[in-house]
């Protein structure tokens, strides 16, 4: 089949997020096109082995991932190939979260979980990886004019306290990480995580933030992030990047994205947040 510019945009967008629903693709790329038309094109790309459908979402909506053929078309060497049915809702929400933070210029680059896992496996071996914790993502942000590394976690459900202890304590002494940022569905879960972080890590760097995920979906950079007993507007902590593509899609190729991810994030600790809390 003959690929269009819009097809390449689909491949690039999925390469950024690993998985997208039909609705998400329509919102980002086919804004003025009927959903039936979008589905028809996606099914043609599926038939030609560029993308594959992912089924199992509670609302029966289709999601889409890149096949190796589609990834190769846009020069993306590491597409996510395995999706677990029980984590599909999480994966789709995480895609939404990434697009929102990038669209508002908060996230300047993003390394997803499957790329982190792949890099760690190459470095440490598959056997050791079985005991390693891997976050949902690591993004670069701009804080006081310096690019910093922030760990991202989308936490939709409570975990065992011992599990949190292992995860939180693994960040102690990680000076190349500025903050660990949890996005949660409820204030009670956010405060619960904050309490455990205080118990296992303390009020030291890396910083611990939490935000309500629905607040971020609705308000983007104007949403609130919580830093213990203080509240801040996200865009007042991390300097938004001025985007050439307001949708957050961006048309850079994969090598451009990797260049942004090479920014030095090993700066010295900055101390307390120098902002006035709301």
PDB file of C-alpha atoms in Angstrom:
ATOM      1  CA  UNK A   1       0.000   0.000   0.000  1.00  0.00           C
ATOM      2  CA  UNK A   2       1.047   3.622  -0.459  1.00  0.00           C
ATOM      3  CA  UNK A   3       1.746   5.319   2.845  1.00  0.00           C
ATOM      4  CA  UNK A   4       0.559   8.873   3.414  1.00  0.00           C
ATOM      5  CA  UNK A   5       2.071  11.636   5.538  1.00  0.00           C
ATOM      6  CA  UNK A   6      -0.709  11.020   8.026  1.00  0.00           C
ATOM      7  CA  UNK A   7       0.218   7.323   8.234  1.00  0.00           C
ATOM      8  CA  UNK A   8       3.772   8.293   9.157  1.00  0.00           C
ATOM      9  CA  UNK A   9       2.391  10.624  11.827  1.00  0.00           C
ATOM     10  CA  UNK A  10       0.475   7.659  13.271  1.00  0.00           C
ATOM     11  CA  UNK A  11       3.633   5.529  13.378  1.00  0.00           C
ATOM     12  CA  UNK A  12       5.647   8.307  15.016  1.00  0.00           C
ATOM     13  CA  UNK A  13       2.966   8.986  17.594  1.00  0.00           C
ATOM     14  CA  UNK A  14       2.635   5.319  18.558  1.00  0.00           C
ATOM     15  CA  UNK A  15       6.436   5.026  18.740  1.00  0.00           C
ATOM     16  CA  UNK A  16       6.345   7.721  21.438  1.00  0.00           C
ATOM     17  CA  UNK A  17       3.643   6.120  23.568  1.00  0.00           C
ATOM     18  CA  UNK A  18       3.820   2.366  22.735  1.00  0.00           C
ATOM     19  CA  UNK A  19       0.013   2.036  22.633  1.00  0.00           C
ATOM     20  CA  UNK A  20      -2.868   4.302  21.593  1.00  0.00           C
ATOM     21  CA  UNK A  21      -6.615   3.841  21.247  1.00  0.00           C
ATOM     22  CA  UNK A  22      -8.579   4.788  18.170  1.00  0.00           C
ATOM     23  CA  UNK A  23      -9.988   7.794  20.063  1.00  0.00           C
ATOM     24  CA  UNK A  24      -6.501   8.981  21.043  1.00  0.00           C
ATOM     25  CA  UNK A  25      -5.241   8.705  17.467  1.00  0.00           C
ATOM     26  CA  UNK A  26      -8.291  10.563  16.167  1.00  0.00           C
ATOM     27  CA  UNK A  27      -7.820  13.334  18.736  1.00  0.00           C
ATOM     28  CA  UNK A  28      -4.142  13.845  17.913  1.00  0.00           C
ATOM     29  CA  UNK A  29      -4.093  13.306  14.141  1.00  0.00           C
ATOM     30  CA  UNK A  30      -7.604  13.039  12.640  1.00  0.00           C
ATOM     31  CA  UNK A  31      -9.282  15.906  14.465  1.00  0.00           C
ATOM     32  CA  UNK A  32     -11.788  16.681  11.702  1.00  0.00           C
ATOM     33  CA  UNK A  33     -12.367  13.137  10.435  1.00  0.00           C
ATOM     34  CA  UNK A  34     -15.149  10.694  11.340  1.00  0.00           C
ATOM     35  CA  UNK A  35     -14.199   7.821  13.625  1.00  0.00           C
ATOM     36  CA  UNK A  36     -15.385   5.290  11.024  1.00  0.00           C
ATOM     37  CA  UNK A  37     -12.900   6.739   8.532  1.00  0.00           C
ATOM     38  CA  UNK A  38     -10.098   6.589  11.089  1.00  0.00           C
ATOM     39  CA  UNK A  39     -10.894   2.946  11.853  1.00  0.00           C
ATOM     40  CA  UNK A  40     -10.969   2.082   8.179  1.00  0.00           C
ATOM     41  CA  UNK A  41      -7.453   3.486   7.698  1.00  0.00           C
ATOM     42  CA  UNK A  42      -6.116   1.795  10.827  1.00  0.00           C
ATOM     43  CA  UNK A  43      -7.458  -1.557   9.657  1.00  0.00           C
ATOM     44  CA  UNK A  44      -5.720  -1.116   6.306  1.00  0.00           C
ATOM     45  CA  UNK A  45      -2.440  -0.400   8.090  1.00  0.00           C
ATOM     46  CA  UNK A  46      -3.083  -3.465  10.240  1.00  0.00           C
ATOM     47  CA  UNK A  47      -3.722  -5.629   7.184  1.00  0.00           C
ATOM     48  CA  UNK A  48      -0.420  -4.444   5.696  1.00  0.00           C
ATOM     49  CA  UNK A  49       1.395  -5.418   8.943  1.00  0.00           C
ATOM     50  CA  UNK A  50       2.429  -1.881   9.949  1.00  0.00           C
ATOM     51  CA  UNK A  51       0.399  -1.885  13.169  1.00  0.00           C
ATOM     52  CA  UNK A  52      -1.469  -4.438  15.255  1.00  0.00           C
ATOM     53  CA  UNK A  53      -4.683  -4.208  17.220  1.00  0.00           C
ATOM     54  CA  UNK A  54      -4.699  -4.695  20.980  1.00  0.00           C
ATOM     55  CA  UNK A  55      -7.992  -5.918  22.437  1.00  0.00           C
ATOM     56  CA  UNK A  56      -9.161  -6.245  26.018  1.00  0.00           C
ATOM     57  CA  UNK A  57     -10.061  -2.744  27.211  1.00  0.00           C
ATOM     58  CA  UNK A  58     -13.150  -2.700  29.486  1.00  0.00           C
ATOM     59  CA  UNK A  59     -15.103  -0.488  27.067  1.00  0.00           C
ATOM     60  CA  UNK A  60     -14.204  -2.796  24.130  1.00  0.00           C
ATOM     61  CA  UNK A  61     -12.366   0.031  22.393  1.00  0.00           C
ATOM     62  CA  UNK A  62      -9.517  -1.011  20.126  1.00  0.00           C
ATOM     63  CA  UNK A  63      -5.964   0.012  20.887  1.00  0.00           C
ATOM     64  CA  UNK A  64      -3.039  -0.061  18.464  1.00  0.00           C
ATOM     65  CA  UNK A  65       0.670  -0.800  18.666  1.00  0.00           C
ATOM     66  CA  UNK A  66       3.497  -0.780  16.126  1.00  0.00           C
ATOM     67  CA  UNK A  67       4.622  -3.908  14.348  1.00  0.00           C
ATOM     68  CA  UNK A  68       8.304  -4.159  13.438  1.00  0.00           C
ATOM     69  CA  UNK A  69       7.461  -3.076   9.884  1.00  0.00           C
ATOM     70  CA  UNK A  70       5.810   0.139  11.056  1.00  0.00           C
ATOM     71  CA  UNK A  71       8.595   0.861  13.537  1.00  0.00           C
ATOM     72  CA  UNK A  72      11.231   0.361  10.856  1.00  0.00           C
ATOM     73  CA  UNK A  73       9.385   2.774   8.556  1.00  0.00           C
ATOM     74  CA  UNK A  74       9.984   5.659  10.984  1.00  0.00           C
ATOM     75  CA  UNK A  75      13.385   4.473  12.226  1.00  0.00           C
ATOM     76  CA  UNK A  76      12.254   3.347  15.668  1.00  0.00           C
ATOM     77  CA  UNK A  77      14.352   0.339  16.779  1.00  0.00           C
ATOM     78  CA  UNK A  78      12.573  -0.722  19.968  1.00  0.00           C
ATOM     79  CA  UNK A  79       8.757  -0.958  19.756  1.00  0.00           C
ATOM     80  CA  UNK A  80       6.914  -2.498  22.689  1.00  0.00           C
ATOM     81  CA  UNK A  81       5.679  -5.897  21.608  1.00  0.00           C
ATOM     82  CA  UNK A  82       3.956  -7.383  24.662  1.00  0.00           C
ATOM     83  CA  UNK A  83       0.881  -5.995  26.392  1.00  0.00           C
ATOM     84  CA  UNK A  84      -0.816  -7.587  29.393  1.00  0.00           C
ATOM     85  CA  UNK A  85      -4.590  -7.479  29.478  1.00  0.00           C
ATOM     86  CA  UNK A  86      -4.667  -6.508  33.167  1.00  0.00           C
ATOM     87  CA  UNK A  87      -2.499  -3.419  32.549  1.00  0.00           C
ATOM     88  CA  UNK A  88      -4.160  -2.102  29.380  1.00  0.00           C
ATOM     89  CA  UNK A  89      -6.138   0.610  31.183  1.00  0.00           C
ATOM     90  CA  UNK A  90      -2.934   1.740  32.895  1.00  0.00           C
ATOM     91  CA  UNK A  91      -0.998   1.724  29.592  1.00  0.00           C
ATOM     92  CA  UNK A  92      -3.633   3.782  27.774  1.00  0.00           C
ATOM     93  CA  UNK A  93      -3.870   6.328  30.621  1.00  0.00           C
ATOM     94  CA  UNK A  94      -0.079   6.560  30.693  1.00  0.00           C
ATOM     95  CA  UNK A  95      -0.111   7.407  26.981  1.00  0.00           C
ATOM     96  CA  UNK A  96      -2.658  10.153  27.688  1.00  0.00           C
ATOM     97  CA  UNK A  97      -0.518  11.456  30.540  1.00  0.00           C
ATOM     98  CA  UNK A  98       2.605  11.618  28.406  1.00  0.00           C
ATOM     99  CA  UNK A  99       0.822  13.414  25.567  1.00  0.00           C
ATOM    100  CA  UNK A 100      -0.670  15.895  28.032  1.00  0.00           C
ATOM    101  CA  UNK A 101       2.662  16.717  29.720  1.00  0.00           C
ATOM    102  CA  UNK A 102       4.440  16.992  26.387  1.00  0.00           C
ATOM    103  CA  UNK A 103       1.608  19.005  24.883  1.00  0.00           C
ATOM    104  CA  UNK A 104       1.916  21.571  27.689  1.00  0.00           C
ATOM    105  CA  UNK A 105       5.695  21.671  27.362  1.00  0.00           C
ATOM    106  CA  UNK A 106       6.374  20.213  30.816  1.00  0.00           C
ATOM    107  CA  UNK A 107       8.018  17.012  29.567  1.00  0.00           C
ATOM    108  CA  UNK A 108      10.901  17.893  27.245  1.00  0.00           C
ATOM    109  CA  UNK A 109      11.665  14.241  26.525  1.00  0.00           C
ATOM    110  CA  UNK A 110      10.478  10.899  27.816  1.00  0.00           C
ATOM    111  CA  UNK A 111      12.039   7.446  28.092  1.00  0.00           C
ATOM    112  CA  UNK A 112       9.270   4.816  28.468  1.00  0.00           C
ATOM    113  CA  UNK A 113       9.347   1.765  30.707  1.00  0.00           C
ATOM    114  CA  UNK A 114      10.031  -0.772  27.948  1.00  0.00           C
ATOM    115  CA  UNK A 115      13.083   1.171  26.748  1.00  0.00           C
ATOM    116  CA  UNK A 116      14.423   1.467  30.302  1.00  0.00           C
ATOM    117  CA  UNK A 117      13.880  -2.261  30.808  1.00  0.00           C
ATOM    118  CA  UNK A 118      15.621  -3.104  27.539  1.00  0.00           C
ATOM    119  CA  UNK A 119      18.641  -0.948  28.394  1.00  0.00           C
ATOM    120  CA  UNK A 120      18.901  -2.469  31.884  1.00  0.00           C
ATOM    121  CA  UNK A 121      18.662  -6.001  30.478  1.00  0.00           C
ATOM    122  CA  UNK A 122      21.515  -5.294  28.071  1.00  0.00           C
ATOM    123  CA  UNK A 123      23.612  -3.911  30.926  1.00  0.00           C
ATOM    124  CA  UNK A 124      22.791  -6.356  33.736  1.00  0.00           C
ATOM    125  CA  UNK A 125      21.407  -9.432  31.973  1.00  0.00           C
ATOM    126  CA  UNK A 126      17.898 -10.894  31.925  1.00  0.00           C
ATOM    127  CA  UNK A 127      18.354 -12.937  35.108  1.00  0.00           C
ATOM    128  CA  UNK A 128      19.199  -9.932  37.256  1.00  0.00           C
ATOM    129  CA  UNK A 129      16.384  -7.933  35.662  1.00  0.00           C
ATOM    130  CA  UNK A 130      13.827 -10.217  37.331  1.00  0.00           C
ATOM    131  CA  UNK A 131      14.530  -8.534  40.676  1.00  0.00           C
ATOM    132  CA  UNK A 132      14.856  -4.978  39.349  1.00  0.00           C
ATOM    133  CA  UNK A 133      12.133  -2.350  39.662  1.00  0.00           C
ATOM    134  CA  UNK A 134      11.475  -0.331  36.496  1.00  0.00           C
ATOM    135  CA  UNK A 135       9.402   2.894  36.597  1.00  0.00           C
ATOM    136  CA  UNK A 136       6.704   3.826  34.106  1.00  0.00           C
ATOM    137  CA  UNK A 137       8.989   6.427  32.590  1.00  0.00           C
ATOM    138  CA  UNK A 138      11.704   9.018  33.065  1.00  0.00           C
ATOM    139  CA  UNK A 139      11.208  12.479  31.642  1.00  0.00           C
ATOM    140  CA  UNK A 140      13.466  15.490  31.308  1.00  0.00           C
ATOM    141  CA  UNK A 141      12.170  18.774  32.738  1.00  0.00           C
ATOM    142  CA  UNK A 142      13.608  22.262  33.013  1.00  0.00           C
ATOM    143  CA  UNK A 143      14.081  23.497  36.573  1.00  0.00           C
ATOM    144  CA  UNK A 144      15.809  26.828  37.290  1.00  0.00           C
ATOM    145  CA  UNK A 145      17.307  26.754  33.802  1.00  0.00           C
ATOM    146  CA  UNK A 146      18.787  23.253  34.213  1.00  0.00           C
ATOM    147  CA  UNK A 147      17.562  20.030  32.626  1.00  0.00           C
ATOM    148  CA  UNK A 148      16.661  17.509  35.313  1.00  0.00           C
ATOM    149  CA  UNK A 149      15.519  13.894  35.359  1.00  0.00           C
ATOM    150  CA  UNK A 150      12.132  13.019  36.921  1.00  0.00           C
ATOM    151  CA  UNK A 151      10.808   9.508  37.480  1.00  0.00           C
ATOM    152  CA  UNK A 152       7.151   9.096  36.485  1.00  0.00           C
ATOM    153  CA  UNK A 153       4.719   6.651  38.055  1.00  0.00           C
ATOM    154  CA  UNK A 154       1.049   6.289  37.195  1.00  0.00           C
ATOM    155  CA  UNK A 155      -0.368   4.526  40.269  1.00  0.00           C
ATOM    156  CA  UNK A 156      -4.002   3.506  39.889  1.00  0.00           C
ATOM    157  CA  UNK A 157      -4.162   1.017  42.775  1.00  0.00           C
ATOM    158  CA  UNK A 158      -2.576   0.429  46.172  1.00  0.00           C
ATOM    159  CA  UNK A 159       0.402  -1.903  46.456  1.00  0.00           C
ATOM    160  CA  UNK A 160       1.675  -3.850  49.440  1.00  0.00           C
ATOM    161  CA  UNK A 161       3.615  -1.642  51.887  1.00  0.00           C
ATOM    162  CA  UNK A 162       6.668  -3.865  51.635  1.00  0.00           C
ATOM    163  CA  UNK A 163       6.666  -3.355  47.890  1.00  0.00           C
ATOM    164  CA  UNK A 164       6.605   0.415  48.341  1.00  0.00           C
ATOM    165  CA  UNK A 165       9.433   0.170  50.841  1.00  0.00           C
ATOM    166  CA  UNK A 166      11.611  -1.648  48.302  1.00  0.00           C
ATOM    167  CA  UNK A 167      10.721   0.801  45.537  1.00  0.00           C
ATOM    168  CA  UNK A 168      11.148   3.980  47.558  1.00  0.00           C
ATOM    169  CA  UNK A 169      14.400   2.971  49.200  1.00  0.00           C
ATOM    170  CA  UNK A 170      15.867   2.130  45.791  1.00  0.00           C
ATOM    171  CA  UNK A 171      15.895   5.882  45.073  1.00  0.00           C
ATOM    172  CA  UNK A 172      17.996   6.820  48.108  1.00  0.00           C
ATOM    173  CA  UNK A 173      21.298   8.304  46.974  1.00  0.00           C
ATOM    174  CA  UNK A 174      20.226   8.634  43.327  1.00  0.00           C
ATOM    175  CA  UNK A 175      21.606  12.141  42.812  1.00  0.00           C
ATOM    176  CA  UNK A 176      20.916  12.028  39.080  1.00  0.00           C
ATOM    177  CA  UNK A 177      17.162  11.941  39.796  1.00  0.00           C
ATOM    178  CA  UNK A 178      15.601  15.253  40.801  1.00  0.00           C
ATOM    179  CA  UNK A 179      12.159  13.947  41.747  1.00  0.00           C
ATOM    180  CA  UNK A 180       9.875  10.938  41.861  1.00  0.00           C
ATOM    181  CA  UNK A 181       6.416  12.000  40.699  1.00  0.00           C
ATOM    182  CA  UNK A 182       3.322   9.873  41.278  1.00  0.00           C
ATOM    183  CA  UNK A 183       0.051  10.444  39.415  1.00  0.00           C
ATOM    184  CA  UNK A 184      -2.873   8.981  41.343  1.00  0.00           C
ATOM    185  CA  UNK A 185      -6.689   8.766  41.055  1.00  0.00           C
ATOM    186  CA  UNK A 186      -7.441   9.962  44.583  1.00  0.00           C
ATOM    187  CA  UNK A 187      -6.149  12.270  47.290  1.00  0.00           C
ATOM    188  CA  UNK A 188      -6.177   9.403  49.786  1.00  0.00           C
ATOM    189  CA  UNK A 189      -3.728   7.370  47.692  1.00  0.00           C
ATOM    190  CA  UNK A 190      -1.490  10.408  47.186  1.00  0.00           C
ATOM    191  CA  UNK A 191      -1.323  11.090  50.923  1.00  0.00           C
ATOM    192  CA  UNK A 192      -0.748   7.398  51.618  1.00  0.00           C
ATOM    193  CA  UNK A 193       2.258   7.337  49.285  1.00  0.00           C
ATOM    194  CA  UNK A 194       3.552  10.591  50.763  1.00  0.00           C
ATOM    195  CA  UNK A 195       3.383   9.109  54.265  1.00  0.00           C
ATOM    196  CA  UNK A 196       5.287   5.999  53.184  1.00  0.00           C
ATOM    197  CA  UNK A 197       7.904   8.081  51.373  1.00  0.00           C
ATOM    198  CA  UNK A 198       8.470  10.072  54.577  1.00  0.00           C
ATOM    199  CA  UNK A 199       8.831   6.839  56.526  1.00  0.00           C
ATOM    200  CA  UNK A 200      11.212   5.080  54.161  1.00  0.00           C
ATOM    201  CA  UNK A 201      13.127   7.985  52.559  1.00  0.00           C
ATOM    202  CA  UNK A 202      12.474  11.183  54.491  1.00  0.00           C
ATOM    203  CA  UNK A 203      12.154  14.743  53.270  1.00  0.00           C
ATOM    204  CA  UNK A 204      15.309  14.643  51.181  1.00  0.00           C
ATOM    205  CA  UNK A 205      16.189  14.456  47.525  1.00  0.00           C
ATOM    206  CA  UNK A 206      15.032  13.084  45.300  1.00  0.00           C
ATOM    207  CA  UNK A 207      11.891  15.099  45.901  1.00  0.00           C
ATOM    208  CA  UNK A 208       8.557  13.324  46.141  1.00  0.00           C
ATOM    209  CA  UNK A 209       5.569  14.802  44.280  1.00  0.00           C
ATOM    210  CA  UNK A 210       2.078  13.538  43.707  1.00  0.00           C
ATOM    211  CA  UNK A 211      -0.715  14.870  41.511  1.00  0.00           C
ATOM    212  CA  UNK A 212      -4.274  13.826  40.757  1.00  0.00           C
ATOM    213  CA  UNK A 213      -4.175  12.348  37.280  1.00  0.00           C
ATOM    214  CA  UNK A 214      -7.622  13.705  36.334  1.00  0.00           C
ATOM    215  CA  UNK A 215      -6.499  17.204  37.361  1.00  0.00           C
ATOM    216  CA  UNK A 216      -3.558  16.916  34.967  1.00  0.00           C
ATOM    217  CA  UNK A 217      -5.786  15.590  32.182  1.00  0.00           C
ATOM    218  CA  UNK A 218      -8.114  18.566  32.632  1.00  0.00           C
ATOM    219  CA  UNK A 219      -5.654  21.379  33.378  1.00  0.00           C
ATOM    220  CA  UNK A 220      -2.231  20.312  32.095  1.00  0.00           C
ATOM    221  CA  UNK A 221       0.487  22.690  33.288  1.00  0.00           C
ATOM    222  CA  UNK A 222      -2.051  24.541  35.443  1.00  0.00           C
ATOM    223  CA  UNK A 223      -2.761  21.433  37.508  1.00  0.00           C
ATOM    224  CA  UNK A 224      -1.579  21.098  41.101  1.00  0.00           C
ATOM    225  CA  UNK A 225       1.300  19.032  42.386  1.00  0.00           C
ATOM    226  CA  UNK A 226       1.680  18.204  46.069  1.00  0.00           C
ATOM    227  CA  UNK A 227       4.995  18.415  47.903  1.00  0.00           C
ATOM    228  CA  UNK A 228       4.234  17.219  51.435  1.00  0.00           C
ATOM    229  CA  UNK A 229       2.204  20.013  53.080  1.00  0.00           C
ATOM    230  CA  UNK A 230       2.649  22.408  50.131  1.00  0.00           C
ATOM    231  CA  UNK A 231       0.879  22.759  46.807  1.00  0.00           C
ATOM    232  CA  UNK A 232       2.321  24.161  43.599  1.00  0.00           C
ATOM    233  CA  UNK A 233       1.121  24.775  40.081  1.00  0.00           C
ATOM    234  CA  UNK A 234       3.085  22.397  37.869  1.00  0.00           C
ATOM    235  CA  UNK A 235       4.023  25.110  35.380  1.00  0.00           C
ATOM    236  CA  UNK A 236       5.512  27.216  38.183  1.00  0.00           C
ATOM    237  CA  UNK A 237       7.985  24.489  39.139  1.00  0.00           C
ATOM    238  CA  UNK A 238       9.043  23.204  35.737  1.00  0.00           C
ATOM    239  CA  UNK A 239       9.582  25.716  32.957  1.00  0.00           C
ATOM    240  CA  UNK A 240       7.321  24.906  30.002  1.00  0.00           C
ATOM    241  CA  UNK A 241       8.952  24.375  26.650  1.00  0.00           C
ATOM    242  CA  UNK A 242       7.578  26.469  23.776  1.00  0.00           C
ATOM    243  CA  UNK A 243       6.320  23.947  21.248  1.00  0.00           C
ATOM    244  CA  UNK A 244       6.248  24.307  17.478  1.00  0.00           C
ATOM    245  CA  UNK A 245       3.455  21.724  17.499  1.00  0.00           C
ATOM    246  CA  UNK A 246       0.888  22.638  20.182  1.00  0.00           C
ATOM    247  CA  UNK A 247      -0.752  19.216  19.934  1.00  0.00           C
ATOM    248  CA  UNK A 248       2.343  17.721  21.513  1.00  0.00           C
ATOM    249  CA  UNK A 249       2.844  15.350  18.574  1.00  0.00           C
ATOM    250  CA  UNK A 250       5.955  16.932  17.135  1.00  0.00           C
ATOM    251  CA  UNK A 251       7.371  15.835  13.801  1.00  0.00           C
ATOM    252  CA  UNK A 252      10.973  15.145  14.795  1.00  0.00           C
ATOM    253  CA  UNK A 253      12.344  11.750  13.853  1.00  0.00           C
ATOM    254  CA  UNK A 254      13.510   9.120  16.314  1.00  0.00           C
ATOM    255  CA  UNK A 255      17.138  10.261  16.254  1.00  0.00           C
ATOM    256  CA  UNK A 256      16.021  13.777  17.221  1.00  0.00           C
ATOM    257  CA  UNK A 257      14.138  12.375  20.231  1.00  0.00           C
ATOM    258  CA  UNK A 258      17.184  10.405  21.345  1.00  0.00           C
ATOM    259  CA  UNK A 259      19.337  13.521  21.115  1.00  0.00           C
ATOM    260  CA  UNK A 260      17.027  15.324  23.531  1.00  0.00           C
ATOM    261  CA  UNK A 261      17.272  12.383  25.916  1.00  0.00           C
ATOM    262  CA  UNK A 262      21.057  12.775  26.072  1.00  0.00           C
ATOM    263  CA  UNK A 263      20.818  16.082  27.918  1.00  0.00           C
ATOM    264  CA  UNK A 264      22.937  16.035  31.070  1.00  0.00           C
ATOM    265  CA  UNK A 265      20.653  15.529  34.051  1.00  0.00           C
ATOM    266  CA  UNK A 266      23.371  14.961  36.656  1.00  0.00           C
ATOM    267  CA  UNK A 267      23.378  18.453  38.125  1.00  0.00           C
ATOM    268  CA  UNK A 268      23.956  19.148  41.800  1.00  0.00           C
ATOM    269  CA  UNK A 269      21.066  19.085  44.231  1.00  0.00           C
ATOM    270  CA  UNK A 270      19.130  22.325  44.391  1.00  0.00           C
ATOM    271  CA  UNK A 271      17.828  22.208  47.980  1.00  0.00           C
ATOM    272  CA  UNK A 272      14.344  23.358  48.958  1.00  0.00           C
ATOM    273  CA  UNK A 273      11.742  24.387  46.421  1.00  0.00           C
ATOM    274  CA  UNK A 274      12.195  28.171  46.028  1.00  0.00           C
ATOM    275  CA  UNK A 275       8.542  28.841  45.291  1.00  0.00           C
ATOM    276  CA  UNK A 276       5.615  30.156  47.253  1.00  0.00           C
ATOM    277  CA  UNK A 277       3.092  27.410  47.830  1.00  0.00           C
ATOM    278  CA  UNK A 278      -0.568  28.031  47.106  1.00  0.00           C
TER     279      UNK A 278
END
